[in-house]
Short mmCIF file of C-alpha atoms in Angstrom, two decimals:
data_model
loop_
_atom_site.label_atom_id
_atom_site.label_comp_id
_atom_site.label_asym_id
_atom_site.label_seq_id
_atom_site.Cartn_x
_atom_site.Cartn_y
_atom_site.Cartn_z
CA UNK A 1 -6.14 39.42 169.00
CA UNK A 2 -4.17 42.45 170.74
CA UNK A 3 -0.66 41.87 170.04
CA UNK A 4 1.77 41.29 173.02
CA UNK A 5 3.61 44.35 174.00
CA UNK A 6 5.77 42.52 176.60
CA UNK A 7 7.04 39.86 173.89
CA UNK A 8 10.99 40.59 172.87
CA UNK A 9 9.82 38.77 169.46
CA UNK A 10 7.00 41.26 168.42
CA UNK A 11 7.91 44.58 167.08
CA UNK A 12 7.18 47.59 169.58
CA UNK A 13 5.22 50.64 168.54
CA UNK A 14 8.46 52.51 168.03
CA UNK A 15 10.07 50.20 166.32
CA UNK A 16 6.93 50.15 163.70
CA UNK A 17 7.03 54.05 163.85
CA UNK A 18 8.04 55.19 160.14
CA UNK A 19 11.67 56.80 159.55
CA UNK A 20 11.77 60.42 158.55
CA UNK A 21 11.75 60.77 154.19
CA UNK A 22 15.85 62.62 155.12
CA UNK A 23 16.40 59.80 156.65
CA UNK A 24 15.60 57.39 153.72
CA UNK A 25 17.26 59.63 151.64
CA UNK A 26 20.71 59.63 153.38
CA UNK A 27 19.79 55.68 153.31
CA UNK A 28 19.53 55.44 149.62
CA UNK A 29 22.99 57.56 149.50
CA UNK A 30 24.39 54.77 151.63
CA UNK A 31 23.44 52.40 149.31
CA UNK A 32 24.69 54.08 146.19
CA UNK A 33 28.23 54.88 147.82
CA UNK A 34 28.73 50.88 149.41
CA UNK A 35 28.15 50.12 145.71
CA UNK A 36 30.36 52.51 144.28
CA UNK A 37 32.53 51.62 147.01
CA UNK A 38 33.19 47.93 146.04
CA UNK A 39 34.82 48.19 142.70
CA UNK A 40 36.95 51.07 143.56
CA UNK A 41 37.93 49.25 146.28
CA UNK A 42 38.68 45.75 143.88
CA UNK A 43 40.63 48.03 141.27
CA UNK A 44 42.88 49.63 144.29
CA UNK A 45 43.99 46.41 145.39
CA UNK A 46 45.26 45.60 141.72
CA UNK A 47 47.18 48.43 141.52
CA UNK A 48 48.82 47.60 145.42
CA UNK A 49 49.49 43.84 144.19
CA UNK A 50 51.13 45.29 140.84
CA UNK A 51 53.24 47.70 142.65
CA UNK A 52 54.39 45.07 144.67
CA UNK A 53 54.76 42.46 141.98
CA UNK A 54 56.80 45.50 139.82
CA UNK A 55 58.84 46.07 142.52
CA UNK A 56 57.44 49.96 142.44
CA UNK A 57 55.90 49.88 146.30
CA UNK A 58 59.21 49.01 147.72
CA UNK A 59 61.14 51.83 145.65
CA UNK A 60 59.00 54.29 147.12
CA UNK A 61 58.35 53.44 150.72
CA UNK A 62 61.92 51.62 151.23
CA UNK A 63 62.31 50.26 155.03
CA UNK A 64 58.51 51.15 155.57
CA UNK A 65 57.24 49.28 152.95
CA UNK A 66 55.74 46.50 154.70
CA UNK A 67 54.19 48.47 157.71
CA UNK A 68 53.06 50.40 154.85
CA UNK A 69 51.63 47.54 152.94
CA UNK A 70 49.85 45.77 156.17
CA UNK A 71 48.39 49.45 156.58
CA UNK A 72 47.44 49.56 153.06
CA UNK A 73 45.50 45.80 152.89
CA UNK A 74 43.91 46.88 156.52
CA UNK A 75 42.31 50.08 154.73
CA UNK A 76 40.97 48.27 151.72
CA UNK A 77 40.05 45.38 153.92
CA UNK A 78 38.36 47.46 156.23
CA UNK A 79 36.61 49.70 153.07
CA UNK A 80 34.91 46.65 151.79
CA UNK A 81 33.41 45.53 155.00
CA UNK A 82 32.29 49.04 155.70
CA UNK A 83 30.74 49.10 152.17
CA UNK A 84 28.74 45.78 152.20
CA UNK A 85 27.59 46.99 155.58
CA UNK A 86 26.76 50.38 154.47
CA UNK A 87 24.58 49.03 151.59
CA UNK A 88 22.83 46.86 154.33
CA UNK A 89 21.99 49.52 156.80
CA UNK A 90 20.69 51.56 153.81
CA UNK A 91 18.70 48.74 153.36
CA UNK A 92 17.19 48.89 156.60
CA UNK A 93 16.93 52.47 157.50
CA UNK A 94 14.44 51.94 154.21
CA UNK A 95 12.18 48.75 155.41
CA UNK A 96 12.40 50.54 158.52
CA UNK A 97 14.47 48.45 160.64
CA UNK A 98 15.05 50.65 163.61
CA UNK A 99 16.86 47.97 165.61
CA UNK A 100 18.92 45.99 162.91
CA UNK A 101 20.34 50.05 161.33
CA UNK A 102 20.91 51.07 164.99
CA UNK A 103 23.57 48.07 165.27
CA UNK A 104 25.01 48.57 162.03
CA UNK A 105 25.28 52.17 163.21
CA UNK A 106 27.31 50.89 166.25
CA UNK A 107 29.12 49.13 164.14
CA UNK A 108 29.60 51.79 161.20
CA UNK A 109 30.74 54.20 163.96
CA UNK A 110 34.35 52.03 165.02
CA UNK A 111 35.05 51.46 161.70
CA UNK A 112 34.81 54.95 160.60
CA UNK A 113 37.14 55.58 164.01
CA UNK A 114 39.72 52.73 162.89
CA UNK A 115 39.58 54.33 158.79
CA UNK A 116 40.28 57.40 160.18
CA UNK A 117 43.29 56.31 162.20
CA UNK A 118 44.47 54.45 159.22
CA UNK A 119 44.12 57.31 156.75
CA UNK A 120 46.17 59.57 159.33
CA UNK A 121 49.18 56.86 159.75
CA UNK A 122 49.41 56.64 155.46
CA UNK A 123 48.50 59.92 154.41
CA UNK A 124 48.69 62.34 157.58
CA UNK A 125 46.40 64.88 157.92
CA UNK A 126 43.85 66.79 155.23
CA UNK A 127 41.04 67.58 153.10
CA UNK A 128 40.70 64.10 152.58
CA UNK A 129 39.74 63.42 156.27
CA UNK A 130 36.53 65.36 155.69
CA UNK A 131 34.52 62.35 154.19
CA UNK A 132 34.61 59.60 156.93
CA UNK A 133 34.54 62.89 159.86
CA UNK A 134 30.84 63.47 158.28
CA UNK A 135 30.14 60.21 158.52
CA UNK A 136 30.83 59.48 161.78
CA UNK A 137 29.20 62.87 163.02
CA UNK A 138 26.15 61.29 161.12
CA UNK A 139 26.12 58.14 162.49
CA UNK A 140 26.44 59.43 165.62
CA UNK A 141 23.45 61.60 165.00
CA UNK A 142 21.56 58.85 163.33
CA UNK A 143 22.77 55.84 166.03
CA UNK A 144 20.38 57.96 168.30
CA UNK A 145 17.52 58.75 165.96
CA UNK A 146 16.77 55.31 164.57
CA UNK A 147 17.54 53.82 167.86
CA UNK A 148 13.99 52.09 168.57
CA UNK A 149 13.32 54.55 171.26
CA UNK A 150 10.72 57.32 171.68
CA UNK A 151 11.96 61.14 172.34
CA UNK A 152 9.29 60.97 174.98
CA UNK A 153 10.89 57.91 176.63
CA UNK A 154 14.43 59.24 176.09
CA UNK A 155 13.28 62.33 178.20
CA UNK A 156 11.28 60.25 180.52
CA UNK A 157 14.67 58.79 181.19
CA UNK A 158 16.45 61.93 181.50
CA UNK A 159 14.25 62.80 184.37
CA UNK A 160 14.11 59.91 186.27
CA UNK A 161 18.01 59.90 186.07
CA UNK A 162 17.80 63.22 187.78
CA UNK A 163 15.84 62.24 190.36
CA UNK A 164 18.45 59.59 190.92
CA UNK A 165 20.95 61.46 190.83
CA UNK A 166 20.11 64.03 193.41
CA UNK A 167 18.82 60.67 195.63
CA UNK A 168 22.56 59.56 194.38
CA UNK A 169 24.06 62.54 195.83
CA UNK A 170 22.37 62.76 198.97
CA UNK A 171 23.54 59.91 200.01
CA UNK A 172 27.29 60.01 198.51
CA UNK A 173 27.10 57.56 195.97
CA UNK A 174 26.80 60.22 192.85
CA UNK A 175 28.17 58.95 189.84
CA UNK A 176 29.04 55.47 191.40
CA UNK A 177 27.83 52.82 189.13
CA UNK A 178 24.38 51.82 190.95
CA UNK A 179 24.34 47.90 189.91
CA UNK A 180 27.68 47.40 192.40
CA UNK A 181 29.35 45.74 189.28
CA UNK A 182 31.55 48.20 189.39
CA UNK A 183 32.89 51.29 190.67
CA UNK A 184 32.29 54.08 188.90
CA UNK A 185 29.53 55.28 186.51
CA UNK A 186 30.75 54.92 182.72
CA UNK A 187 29.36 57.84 181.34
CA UNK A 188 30.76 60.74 179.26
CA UNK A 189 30.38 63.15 182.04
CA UNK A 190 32.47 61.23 184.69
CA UNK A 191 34.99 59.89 182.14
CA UNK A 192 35.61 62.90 180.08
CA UNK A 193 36.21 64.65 183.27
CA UNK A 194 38.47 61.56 183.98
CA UNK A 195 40.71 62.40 180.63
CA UNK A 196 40.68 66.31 181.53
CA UNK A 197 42.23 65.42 184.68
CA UNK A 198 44.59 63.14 184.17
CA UNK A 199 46.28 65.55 181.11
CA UNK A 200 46.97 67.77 183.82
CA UNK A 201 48.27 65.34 186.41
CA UNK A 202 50.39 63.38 183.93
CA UNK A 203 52.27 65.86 182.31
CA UNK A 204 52.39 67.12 186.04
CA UNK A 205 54.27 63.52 187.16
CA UNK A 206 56.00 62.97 184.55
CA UNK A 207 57.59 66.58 184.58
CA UNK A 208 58.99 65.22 187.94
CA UNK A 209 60.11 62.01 187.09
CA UNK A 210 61.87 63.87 184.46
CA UNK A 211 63.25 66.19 186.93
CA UNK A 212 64.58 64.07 189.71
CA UNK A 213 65.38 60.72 187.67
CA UNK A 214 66.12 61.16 184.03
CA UNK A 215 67.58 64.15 184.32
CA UNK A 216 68.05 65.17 187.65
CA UNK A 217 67.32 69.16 188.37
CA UNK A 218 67.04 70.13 184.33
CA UNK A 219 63.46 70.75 183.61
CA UNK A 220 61.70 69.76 179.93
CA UNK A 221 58.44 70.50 179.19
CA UNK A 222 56.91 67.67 178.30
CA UNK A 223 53.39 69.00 177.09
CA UNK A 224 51.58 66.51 174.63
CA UNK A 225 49.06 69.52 173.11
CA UNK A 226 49.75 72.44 171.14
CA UNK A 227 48.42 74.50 174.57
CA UNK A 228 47.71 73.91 177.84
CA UNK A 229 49.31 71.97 180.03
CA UNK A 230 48.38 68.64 179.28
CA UNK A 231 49.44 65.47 178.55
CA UNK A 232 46.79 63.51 176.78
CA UNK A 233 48.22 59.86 176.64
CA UNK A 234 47.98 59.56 180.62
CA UNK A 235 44.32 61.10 179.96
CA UNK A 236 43.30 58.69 177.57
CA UNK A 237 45.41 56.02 179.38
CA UNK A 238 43.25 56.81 182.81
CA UNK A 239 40.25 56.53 180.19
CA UNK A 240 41.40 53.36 179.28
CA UNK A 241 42.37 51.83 182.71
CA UNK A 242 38.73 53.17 183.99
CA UNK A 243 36.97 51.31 181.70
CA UNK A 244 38.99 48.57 181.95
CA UNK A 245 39.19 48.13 185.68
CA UNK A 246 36.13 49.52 186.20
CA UNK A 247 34.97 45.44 187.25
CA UNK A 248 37.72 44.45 188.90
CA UNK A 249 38.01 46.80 191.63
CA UNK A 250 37.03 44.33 194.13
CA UNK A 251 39.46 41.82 192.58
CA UNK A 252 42.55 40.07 194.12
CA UNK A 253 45.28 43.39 194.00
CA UNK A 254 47.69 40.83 191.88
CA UNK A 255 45.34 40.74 189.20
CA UNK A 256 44.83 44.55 188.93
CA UNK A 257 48.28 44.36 188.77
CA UNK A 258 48.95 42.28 186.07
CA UNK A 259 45.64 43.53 183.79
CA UNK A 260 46.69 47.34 184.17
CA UNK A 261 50.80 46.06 183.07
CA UNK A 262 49.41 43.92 179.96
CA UNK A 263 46.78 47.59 179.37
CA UNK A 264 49.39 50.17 179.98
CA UNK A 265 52.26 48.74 178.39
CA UNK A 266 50.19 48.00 175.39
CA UNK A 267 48.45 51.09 175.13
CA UNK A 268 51.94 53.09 175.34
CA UNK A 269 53.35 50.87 172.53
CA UNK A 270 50.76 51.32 170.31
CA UNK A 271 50.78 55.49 171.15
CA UNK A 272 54.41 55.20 169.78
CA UNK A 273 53.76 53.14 166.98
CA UNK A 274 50.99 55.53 165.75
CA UNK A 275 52.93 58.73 166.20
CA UNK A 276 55.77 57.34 164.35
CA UNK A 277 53.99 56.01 161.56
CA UNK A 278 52.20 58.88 161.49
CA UNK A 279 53.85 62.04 161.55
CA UNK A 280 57.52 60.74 162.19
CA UNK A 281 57.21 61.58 165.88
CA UNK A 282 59.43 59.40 168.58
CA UNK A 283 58.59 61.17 172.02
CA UNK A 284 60.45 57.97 174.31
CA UNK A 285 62.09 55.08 173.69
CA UNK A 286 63.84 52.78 176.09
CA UNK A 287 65.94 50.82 173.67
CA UNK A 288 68.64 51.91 176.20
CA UNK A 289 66.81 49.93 178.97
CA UNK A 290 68.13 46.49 180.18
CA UNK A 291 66.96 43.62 182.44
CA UNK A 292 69.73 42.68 185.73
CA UNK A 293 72.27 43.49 182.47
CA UNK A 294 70.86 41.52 180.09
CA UNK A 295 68.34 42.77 177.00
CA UNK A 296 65.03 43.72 178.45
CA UNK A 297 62.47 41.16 176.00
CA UNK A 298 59.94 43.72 176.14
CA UNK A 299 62.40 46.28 174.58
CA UNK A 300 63.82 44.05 172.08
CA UNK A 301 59.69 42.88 171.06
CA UNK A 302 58.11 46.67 170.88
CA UNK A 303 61.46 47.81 169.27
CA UNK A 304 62.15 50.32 172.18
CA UNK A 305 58.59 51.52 173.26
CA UNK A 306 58.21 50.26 176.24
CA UNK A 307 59.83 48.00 179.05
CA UNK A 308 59.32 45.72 181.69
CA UNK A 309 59.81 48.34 184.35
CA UNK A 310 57.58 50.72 183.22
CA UNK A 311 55.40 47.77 182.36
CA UNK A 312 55.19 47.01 185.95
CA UNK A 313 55.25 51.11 186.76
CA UNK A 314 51.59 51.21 184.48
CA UNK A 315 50.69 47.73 186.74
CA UNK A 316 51.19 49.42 190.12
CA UNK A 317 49.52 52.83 188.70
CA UNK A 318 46.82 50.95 187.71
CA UNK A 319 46.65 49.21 191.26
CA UNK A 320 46.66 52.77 192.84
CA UNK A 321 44.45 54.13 190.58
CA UNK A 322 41.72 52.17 191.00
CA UNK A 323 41.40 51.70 194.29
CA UNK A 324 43.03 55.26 195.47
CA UNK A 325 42.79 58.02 193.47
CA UNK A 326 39.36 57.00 191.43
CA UNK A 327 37.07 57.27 194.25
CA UNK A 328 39.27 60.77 195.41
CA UNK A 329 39.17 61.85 191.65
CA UNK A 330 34.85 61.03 192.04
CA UNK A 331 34.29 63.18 195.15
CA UNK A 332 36.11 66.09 193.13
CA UNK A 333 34.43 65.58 190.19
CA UNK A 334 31.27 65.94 192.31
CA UNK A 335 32.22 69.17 193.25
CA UNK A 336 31.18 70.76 189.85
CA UNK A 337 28.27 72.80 190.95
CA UNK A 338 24.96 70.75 189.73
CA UNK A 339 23.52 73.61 187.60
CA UNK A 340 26.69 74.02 185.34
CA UNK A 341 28.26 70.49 185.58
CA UNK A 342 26.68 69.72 181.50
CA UNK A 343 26.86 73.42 180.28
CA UNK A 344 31.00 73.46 181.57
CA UNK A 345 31.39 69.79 180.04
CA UNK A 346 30.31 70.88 177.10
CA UNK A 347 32.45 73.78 176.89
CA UNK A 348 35.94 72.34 177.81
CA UNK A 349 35.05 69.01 175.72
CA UNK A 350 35.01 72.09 172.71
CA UNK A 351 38.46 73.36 173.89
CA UNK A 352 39.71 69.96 174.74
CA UNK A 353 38.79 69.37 170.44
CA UNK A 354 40.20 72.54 169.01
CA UNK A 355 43.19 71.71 170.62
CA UNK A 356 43.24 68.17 169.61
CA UNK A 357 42.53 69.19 166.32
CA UNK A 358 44.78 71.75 166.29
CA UNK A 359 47.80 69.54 167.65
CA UNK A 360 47.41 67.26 164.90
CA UNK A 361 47.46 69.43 162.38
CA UNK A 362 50.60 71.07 163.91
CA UNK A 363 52.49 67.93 164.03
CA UNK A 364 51.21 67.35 160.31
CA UNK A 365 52.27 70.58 159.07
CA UNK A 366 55.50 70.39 161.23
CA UNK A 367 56.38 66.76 159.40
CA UNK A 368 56.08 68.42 155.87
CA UNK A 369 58.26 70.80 156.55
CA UNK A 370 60.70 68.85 157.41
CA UNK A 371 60.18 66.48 154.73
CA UNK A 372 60.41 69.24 152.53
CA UNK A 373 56.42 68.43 151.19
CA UNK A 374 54.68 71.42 152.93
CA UNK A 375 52.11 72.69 150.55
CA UNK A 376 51.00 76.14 149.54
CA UNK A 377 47.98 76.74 150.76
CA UNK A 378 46.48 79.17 153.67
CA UNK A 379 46.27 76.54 156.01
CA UNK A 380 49.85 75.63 155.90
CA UNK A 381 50.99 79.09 155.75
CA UNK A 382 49.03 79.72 158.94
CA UNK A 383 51.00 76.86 160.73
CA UNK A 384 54.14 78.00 159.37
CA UNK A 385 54.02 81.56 160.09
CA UNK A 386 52.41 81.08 164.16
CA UNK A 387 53.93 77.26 164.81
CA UNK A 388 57.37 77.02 162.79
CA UNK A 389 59.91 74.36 163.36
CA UNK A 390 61.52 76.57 166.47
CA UNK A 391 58.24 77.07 168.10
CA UNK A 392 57.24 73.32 167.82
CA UNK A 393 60.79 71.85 168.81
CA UNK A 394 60.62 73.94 171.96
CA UNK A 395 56.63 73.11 172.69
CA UNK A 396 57.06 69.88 171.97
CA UNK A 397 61.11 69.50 173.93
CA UNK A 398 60.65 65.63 174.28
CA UNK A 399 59.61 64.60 171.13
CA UNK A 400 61.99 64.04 167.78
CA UNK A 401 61.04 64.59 164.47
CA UNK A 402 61.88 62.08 161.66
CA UNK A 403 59.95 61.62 158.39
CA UNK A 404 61.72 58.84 157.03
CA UNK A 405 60.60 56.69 160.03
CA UNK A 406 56.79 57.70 158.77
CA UNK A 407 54.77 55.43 156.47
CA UNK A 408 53.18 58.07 154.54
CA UNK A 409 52.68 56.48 150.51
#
């Protein structure tokens, strides 16, 4: 009997199709290193409840020993999982389970992100970064490969959506999203463009909200990136609120409102919270902020990162956002000429990372100093020589450095 190619249950020809001998390779390596991964991972802990126990852990970190600590059992917690799900997916990529590893890779990927983001906030940046940045460019790699889906298909696909996109333009509706759910397309190409924009008309705003109401007629540049003028927490913030909000254009205007107050004001506390554990870094606080002359409770809760008025500031920029300056932001981002709207994508999204990169290893390099840790090697030398302590205080005007306030270990 001919086996059903329209039943969910039965495995597709794709998904039956064998996974390259690499492949299987890198899968037995996954295998070996969730292993390896385990014990390590048991024998770390003992040492991080003996510290504690001995009293050691709280010598050494002082105030930020339990930030520290919660950071520390959220790594180990968080290496574990990503072990017994490593050995798993190796597992699979070697039975050939296309569609169970292509999950795990999903999965793999954010927890790679989050481990990343943790191992910046203990131990800033370095060498040590290179490991799970392989990984994720791998799994990236891979969460395409194994995904049960034919190259043929995938370029089948990438045709059609041509055609539909030139229909799409025609008729104005280019990068809207076409099931009406919601407004705009979520793919990289609108929202990366999204992010690039908003750098520039954030740091922009805020420049003049600096200007006329913090400090009326004194200018501060208040770039976020080591060049450039951008600001990339109102990118990734207009990222955020995209996806987000995305649904609930059509909604009632009070709760756009109050979504895009509970997003932004959450998002900007935990921006501060990183930078500060991080490298040190406070760029605002509002710990100076009241409510009708009482203590503002969203001051007193986030310990100065945010407030109710700028909570309700991100609410109404949300509000406008969505249903203003999206669909204006759309019609410009249409604008990029057809034949070079993926070649120029891909070449900004490469300066857009160098200077990421770049900014973050400033700000690292910048904090050792400081801290009087800065270690002798080219690298660090580089930073020193082309982005001292002058250079970065006067780049960087409205942020503050102080390692103590860091949880480095």
């Amino acid at each position: 009997m001919d086996r059903n190619e329209l039943d969910p249950s039965v495995p597709s020809a794709t998904e039956v199709k064998k996974i390259p001998l690499i492949i299987k390779v890198y899968a037995v390596l996954c295998i070996l290193s969730g292993v390896g991964t385990l014990p390590s991972v048991a024998a770390f802990m003992w040492q991080v409840i003996t510290a504690l126990v001995n009293g050691n852990a709280t010598e050494k970190l002082g105030d930020n020993t339990l930030v520290a600590v919660g950071l520390i059992v959220a790594g180990i917690m968080l290496s574990a999982a990503s072990a017994v799900i490593l050995i798993i997916f190796g597992l699979d990529l070697i039975k050939n389970q296309r569609r169970n590893a292509a999950r795990l890779s999903y999965i793999l990927i954010a927890f790679t992100v989050v481990e990343l983001l943790v191992d910046v906030m203990l131990q800033g940046i370095g060498p040590f970064l290179l490991r799970p940045a392989i990984q994720l460019g791998i799994l990236v790699a891979l969460s395409a490969t194994v995904d049960p889906t034919l190259r043929q298909e995938r370029e089948l696909q990438r045709r059609l959506q041509e055609m539909l996109d030139r229909d799409a333009a025609a008729e104005g509706m280019l990068g809207r999203d076409e099931t009406g759910e919601g407004y705009i397309k979520l793919n990289y190409f609108n929202l990366f463009w999204v992010f690039f924009v908003c750098c520039v008309l954030g740091l922009i705003a805020e420049d003049i909200w600096h200007m006329t109401v913090d400090d009326p007629g004194v200018y501060q540049n208040r770039a976020g990136m080591l060049f450039g003028p951008f600001s990339p927490i109102y990118g990734f913030g207009a990222v955020l609120m995209t996806m987000v909000l995305n649904r609930f254009y059509k909604k009632n205007p009070i709760i756009i409102f109050l979504v895009s107050a509970l997003l932004g004001a959450s998002f900007e506390v935990f921006v501060g919270w990183f930078m500060q554990t991080a490298f040190g870094v406070v760029s605002w606080s509002y710990s100076h902020i009241t409510l009708f002359g009482l203590p503002d409770p969203l001051v007193v809760l986030t310990g100065g990162r945010t407030c109710t008025g700028f909570a309700c500031l991100w609410g109404l920029g949300g509000l406008i956002w969505i249903k203003l300056l999206l669909p204006r932001l759309l019609k410009l981002i249409n604008k990029i000429p057809w034949k070079s709207r993926y070649s120029a994508t891909v070449i900004f999204t490469v300066i857009m990372l160098v200077d990421g990169v770049m900014t973050l290893q400033s700000l690292d390099y910048w904090y050792q100093r400081v801290n009087g840790t800065e270690p002798d090697i080219p690298v660090a030398q580089f930073y020193g020589e082309h982005f001292d302590n002058e250079y970065m205080e006067n780049r960087f005007q409205s942020m503050t450095m102080s390692p103590k306030d860091a949880t480095r270990v």
